[in-house]
PDB file of C-alpha atoms and ligand atoms in Angstrom:
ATOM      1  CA  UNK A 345     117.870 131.285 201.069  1.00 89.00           C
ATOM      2  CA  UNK A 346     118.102 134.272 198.439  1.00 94.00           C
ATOM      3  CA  UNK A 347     115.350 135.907 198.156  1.00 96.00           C
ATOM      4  CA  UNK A 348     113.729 135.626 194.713  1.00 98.00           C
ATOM      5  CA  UNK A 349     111.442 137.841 192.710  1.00 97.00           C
ATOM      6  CA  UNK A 350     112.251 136.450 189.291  1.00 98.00           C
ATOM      7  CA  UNK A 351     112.423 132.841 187.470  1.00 98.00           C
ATOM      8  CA  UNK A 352     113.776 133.457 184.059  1.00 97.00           C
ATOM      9  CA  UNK A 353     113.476 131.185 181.513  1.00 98.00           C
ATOM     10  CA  UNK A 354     115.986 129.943 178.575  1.00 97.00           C
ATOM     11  CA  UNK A 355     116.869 128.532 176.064  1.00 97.00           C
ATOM     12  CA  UNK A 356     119.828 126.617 175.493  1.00 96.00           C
ATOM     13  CA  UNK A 357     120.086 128.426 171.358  1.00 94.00           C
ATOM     14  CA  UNK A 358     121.182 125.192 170.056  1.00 96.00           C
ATOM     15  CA  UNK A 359     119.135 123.494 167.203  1.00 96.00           C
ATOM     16  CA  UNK A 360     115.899 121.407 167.561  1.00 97.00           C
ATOM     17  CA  UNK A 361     116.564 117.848 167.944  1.00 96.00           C
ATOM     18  CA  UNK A 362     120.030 117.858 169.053  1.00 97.00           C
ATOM     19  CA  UNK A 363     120.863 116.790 171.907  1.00 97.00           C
ATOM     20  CA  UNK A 364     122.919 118.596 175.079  1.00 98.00           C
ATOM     21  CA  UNK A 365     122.596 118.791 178.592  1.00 98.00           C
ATOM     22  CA  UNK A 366     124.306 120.237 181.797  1.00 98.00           C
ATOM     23  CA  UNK A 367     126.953 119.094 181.188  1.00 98.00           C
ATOM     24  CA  UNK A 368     127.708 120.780 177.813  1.00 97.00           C
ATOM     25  CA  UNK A 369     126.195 123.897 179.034  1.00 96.00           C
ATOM     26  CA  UNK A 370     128.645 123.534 182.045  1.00 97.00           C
ATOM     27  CA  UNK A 371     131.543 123.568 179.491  1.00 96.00           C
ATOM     28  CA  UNK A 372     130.594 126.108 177.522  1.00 95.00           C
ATOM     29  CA  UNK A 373     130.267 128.670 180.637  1.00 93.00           C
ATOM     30  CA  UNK A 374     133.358 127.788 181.923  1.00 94.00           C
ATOM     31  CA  UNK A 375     134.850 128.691 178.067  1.00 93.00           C
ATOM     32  CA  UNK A 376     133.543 131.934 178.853  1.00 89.00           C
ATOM     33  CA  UNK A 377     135.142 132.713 182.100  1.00 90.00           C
ATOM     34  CA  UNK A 378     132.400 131.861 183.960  1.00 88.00           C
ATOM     35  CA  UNK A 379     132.345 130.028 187.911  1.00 90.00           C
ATOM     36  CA  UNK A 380     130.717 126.624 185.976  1.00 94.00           C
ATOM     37  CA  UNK A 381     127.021 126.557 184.914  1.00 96.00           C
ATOM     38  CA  UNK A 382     125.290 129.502 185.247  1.00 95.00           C
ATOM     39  CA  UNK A 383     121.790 128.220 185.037  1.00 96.00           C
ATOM     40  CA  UNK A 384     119.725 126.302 188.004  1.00 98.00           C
ATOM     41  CA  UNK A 385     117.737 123.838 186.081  1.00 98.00           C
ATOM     42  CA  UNK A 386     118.050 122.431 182.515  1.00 98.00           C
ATOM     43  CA  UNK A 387     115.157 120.797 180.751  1.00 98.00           C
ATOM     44  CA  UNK A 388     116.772 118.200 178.525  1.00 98.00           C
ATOM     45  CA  UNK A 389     114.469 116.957 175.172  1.00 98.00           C
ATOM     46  CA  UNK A 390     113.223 113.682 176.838  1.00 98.00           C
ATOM     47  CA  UNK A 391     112.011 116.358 179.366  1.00 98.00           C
ATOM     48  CA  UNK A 392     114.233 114.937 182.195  1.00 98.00           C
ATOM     49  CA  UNK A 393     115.675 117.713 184.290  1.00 98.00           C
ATOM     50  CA  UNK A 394     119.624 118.269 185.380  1.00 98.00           C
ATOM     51  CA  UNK A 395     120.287 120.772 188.585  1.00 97.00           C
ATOM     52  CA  UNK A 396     123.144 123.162 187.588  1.00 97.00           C
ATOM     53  CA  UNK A 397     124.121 125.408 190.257  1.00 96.00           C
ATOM     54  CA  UNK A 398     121.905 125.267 194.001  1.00 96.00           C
ATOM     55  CA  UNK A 399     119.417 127.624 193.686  1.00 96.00           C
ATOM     56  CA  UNK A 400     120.511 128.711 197.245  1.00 96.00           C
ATOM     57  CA  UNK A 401     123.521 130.234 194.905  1.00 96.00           C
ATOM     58  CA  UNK A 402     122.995 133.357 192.506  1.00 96.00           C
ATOM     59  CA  UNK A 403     123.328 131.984 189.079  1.00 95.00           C
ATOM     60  CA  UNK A 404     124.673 133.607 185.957  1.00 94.00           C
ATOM     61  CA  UNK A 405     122.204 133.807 183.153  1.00 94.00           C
ATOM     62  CA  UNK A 406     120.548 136.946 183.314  1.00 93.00           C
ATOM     63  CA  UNK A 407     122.942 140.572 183.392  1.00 89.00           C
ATOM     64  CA  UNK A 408     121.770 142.602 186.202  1.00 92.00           C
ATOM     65  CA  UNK A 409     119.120 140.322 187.784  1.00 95.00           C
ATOM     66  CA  UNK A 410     120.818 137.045 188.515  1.00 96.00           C
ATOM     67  CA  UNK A 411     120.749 137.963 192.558  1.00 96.00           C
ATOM     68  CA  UNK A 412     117.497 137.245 193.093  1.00 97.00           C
ATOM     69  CA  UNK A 413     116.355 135.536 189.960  1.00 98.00           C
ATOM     70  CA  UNK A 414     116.615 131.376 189.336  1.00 98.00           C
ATOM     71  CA  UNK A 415     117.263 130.176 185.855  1.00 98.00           C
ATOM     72  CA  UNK A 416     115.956 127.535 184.360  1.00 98.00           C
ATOM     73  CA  UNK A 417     117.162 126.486 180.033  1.00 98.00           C
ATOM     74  CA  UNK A 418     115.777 124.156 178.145  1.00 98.00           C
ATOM     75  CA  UNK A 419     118.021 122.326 175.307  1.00 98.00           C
ATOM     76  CA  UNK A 420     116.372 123.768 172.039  1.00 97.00           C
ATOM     77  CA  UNK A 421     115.569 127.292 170.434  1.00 96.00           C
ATOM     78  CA  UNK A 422     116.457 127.057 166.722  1.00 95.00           C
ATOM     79  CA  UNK A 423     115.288 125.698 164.326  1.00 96.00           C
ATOM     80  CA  UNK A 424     117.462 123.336 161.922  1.00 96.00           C
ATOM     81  CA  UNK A 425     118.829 126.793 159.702  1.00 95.00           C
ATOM     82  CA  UNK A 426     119.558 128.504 163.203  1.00 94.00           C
ATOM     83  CA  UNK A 427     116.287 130.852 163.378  1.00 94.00           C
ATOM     84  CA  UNK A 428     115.035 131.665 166.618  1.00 95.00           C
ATOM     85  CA  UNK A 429     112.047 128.956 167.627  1.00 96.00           C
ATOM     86  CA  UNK A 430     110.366 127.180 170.041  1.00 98.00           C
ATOM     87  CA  UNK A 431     111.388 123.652 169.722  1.00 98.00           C
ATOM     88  CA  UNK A 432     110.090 122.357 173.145  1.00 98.00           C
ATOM     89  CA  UNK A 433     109.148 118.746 172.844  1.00 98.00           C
ATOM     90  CA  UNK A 434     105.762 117.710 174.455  1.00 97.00           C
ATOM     91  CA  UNK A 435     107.881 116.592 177.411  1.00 98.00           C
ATOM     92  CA  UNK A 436     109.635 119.356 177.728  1.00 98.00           C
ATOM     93  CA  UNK A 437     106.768 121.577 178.148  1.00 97.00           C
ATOM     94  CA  UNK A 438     105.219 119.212 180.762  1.00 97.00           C
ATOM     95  CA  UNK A 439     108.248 119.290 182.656  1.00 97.00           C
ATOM     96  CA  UNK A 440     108.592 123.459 182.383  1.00 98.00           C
ATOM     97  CA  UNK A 441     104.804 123.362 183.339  1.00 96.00           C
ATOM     98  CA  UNK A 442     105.518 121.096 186.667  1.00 96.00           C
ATOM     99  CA  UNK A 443     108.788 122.768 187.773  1.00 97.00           C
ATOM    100  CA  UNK A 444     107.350 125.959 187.134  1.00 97.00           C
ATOM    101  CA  UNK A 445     104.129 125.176 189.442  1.00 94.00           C
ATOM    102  CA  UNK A 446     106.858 123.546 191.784  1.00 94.00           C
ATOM    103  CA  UNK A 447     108.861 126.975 192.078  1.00 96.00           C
ATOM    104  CA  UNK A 448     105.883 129.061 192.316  1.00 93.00           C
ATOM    105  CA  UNK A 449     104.849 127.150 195.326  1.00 91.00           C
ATOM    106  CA  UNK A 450     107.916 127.429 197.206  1.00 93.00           C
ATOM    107  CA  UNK A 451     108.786 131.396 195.505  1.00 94.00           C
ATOM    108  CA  UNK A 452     105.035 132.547 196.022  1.00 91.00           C
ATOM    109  CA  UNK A 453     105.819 135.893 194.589  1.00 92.00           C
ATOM    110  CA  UNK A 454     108.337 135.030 192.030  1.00 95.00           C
ATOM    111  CA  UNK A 455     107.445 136.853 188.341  1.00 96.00           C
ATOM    112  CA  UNK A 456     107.779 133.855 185.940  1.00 97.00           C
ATOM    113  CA  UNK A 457     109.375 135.587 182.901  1.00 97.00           C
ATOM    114  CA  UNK A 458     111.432 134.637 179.820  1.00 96.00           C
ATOM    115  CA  UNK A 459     114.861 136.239 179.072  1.00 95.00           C
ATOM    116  CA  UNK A 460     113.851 138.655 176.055  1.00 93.00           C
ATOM    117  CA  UNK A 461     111.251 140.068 178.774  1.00 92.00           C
ATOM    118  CA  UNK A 462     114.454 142.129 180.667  1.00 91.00           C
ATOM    119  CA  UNK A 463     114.805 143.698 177.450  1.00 84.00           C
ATOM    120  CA  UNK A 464     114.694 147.669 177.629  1.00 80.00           C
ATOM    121  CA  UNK A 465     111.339 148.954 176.855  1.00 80.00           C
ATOM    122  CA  UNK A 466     112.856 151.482 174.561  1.00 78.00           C
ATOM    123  CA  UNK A 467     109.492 153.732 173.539  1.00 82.00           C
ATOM    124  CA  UNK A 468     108.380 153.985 176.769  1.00 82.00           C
ATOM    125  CA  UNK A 469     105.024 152.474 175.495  1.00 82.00           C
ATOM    126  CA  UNK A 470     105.057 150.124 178.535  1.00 84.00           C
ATOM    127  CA  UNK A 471     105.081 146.490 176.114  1.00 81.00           C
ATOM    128  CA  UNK A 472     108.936 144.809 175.511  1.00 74.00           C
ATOM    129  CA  UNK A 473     107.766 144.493 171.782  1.00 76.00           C
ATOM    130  CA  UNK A 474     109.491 141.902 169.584  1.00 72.00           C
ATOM    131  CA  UNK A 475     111.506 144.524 167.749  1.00 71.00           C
ATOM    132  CA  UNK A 476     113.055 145.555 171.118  1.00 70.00           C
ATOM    133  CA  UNK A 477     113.989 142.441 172.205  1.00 74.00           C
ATOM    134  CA  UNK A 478     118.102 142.182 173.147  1.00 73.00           C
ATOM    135  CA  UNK A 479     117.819 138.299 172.237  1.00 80.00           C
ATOM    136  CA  UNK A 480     115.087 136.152 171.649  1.00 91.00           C
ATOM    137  CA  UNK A 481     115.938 134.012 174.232  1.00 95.00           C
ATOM    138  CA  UNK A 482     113.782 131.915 175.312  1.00 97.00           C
ATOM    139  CA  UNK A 483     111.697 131.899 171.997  1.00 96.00           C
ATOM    140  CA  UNK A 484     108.180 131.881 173.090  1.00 96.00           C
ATOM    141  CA  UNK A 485     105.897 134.152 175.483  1.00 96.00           C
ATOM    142  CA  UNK A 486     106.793 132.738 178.952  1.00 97.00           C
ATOM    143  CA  UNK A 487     105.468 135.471 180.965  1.00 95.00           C
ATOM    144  CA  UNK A 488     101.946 135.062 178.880  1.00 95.00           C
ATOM    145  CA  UNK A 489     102.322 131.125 179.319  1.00 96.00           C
ATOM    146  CA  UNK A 490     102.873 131.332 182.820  1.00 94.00           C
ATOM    147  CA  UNK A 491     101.216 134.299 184.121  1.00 90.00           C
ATOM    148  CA  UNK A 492      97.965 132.337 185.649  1.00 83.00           C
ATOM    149  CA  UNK A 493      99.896 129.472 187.480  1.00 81.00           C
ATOM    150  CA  UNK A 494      99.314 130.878 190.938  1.00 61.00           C
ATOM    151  CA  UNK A 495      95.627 130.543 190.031  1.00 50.00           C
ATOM    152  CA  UNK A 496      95.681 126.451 189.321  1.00 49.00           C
ATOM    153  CA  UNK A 497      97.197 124.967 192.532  1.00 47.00           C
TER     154      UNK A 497
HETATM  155 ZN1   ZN B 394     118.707 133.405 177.865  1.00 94.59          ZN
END
């Protein structure tokens, strides 16, 4: 197995309510030139969950970290005029919270982080603020909401 230090979270930036899954996602990579799927796991909106690639594979979902780094989308993002939201439906945040719990248990010191958090820090002040964020991706504070996991097994 790769060793990993990071589980990224996405989102899939399509809008709330509509439905797509790993399959979709697995067409759109390949439009862009990519090897398939680039992400691990995708959270669909009935909070099911799809496996894209193995994990025991490097994905392709975050530039510069995808070695050691699993990545795990969940279908939503925008709202219906195409802002940047969190749409997770109540089962879709139950089934982050579980996988995430799951992947922390087998990746003890994995950094649970969201995809905007790899944005450059570009004042130096030590905080990714919101204006320096490359993308919003995945449209809420991940590393906030998951930061205490290792604390409730
Ligand atoms: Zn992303």
């Amino acid at each position: 197995m790769r060793s990993i230090k990071h589980i990224v979270i996405h989102c899939s930036a399509t809008k709330e309510g509509k439905y797509f899954n790993a399959k979709d996602i697995d067409q759109w990579h390949k439009k862009r030139g990519w090897n398939g799927i680039g992400y691990h796991y995708v959270i669909l909106l009935d909070g099911s969950i799809q496996t894209g690639r193995p994990i025991a594979k490097q994905g392709a979902h975050v530039k510069g970290f995808n070695r050691n780094s699993i990545g795990v989308c969940y279908i939503g993002g925008l709202d219906t005029n195409g802002k940047p939201k969190d749409t997770r439906t109540p089962a879709q945040k139950l089934t982050m919270l579980c996988l995430m719990q799951s992947l922390k248990e087998e990746f003890i010191d994995a950094e649970i982080l969201g995809h905007r958090d790899f944005s450059k820090d570009q004042n130096k002040n030590g905080i990714i603020e919101p204006f320096e964020f490359i993308k919003h991706c995945p449209c809420f504070n991940a590393k906030n909401e998951y930061k205490n996991l290792k604390y409730e097994f």
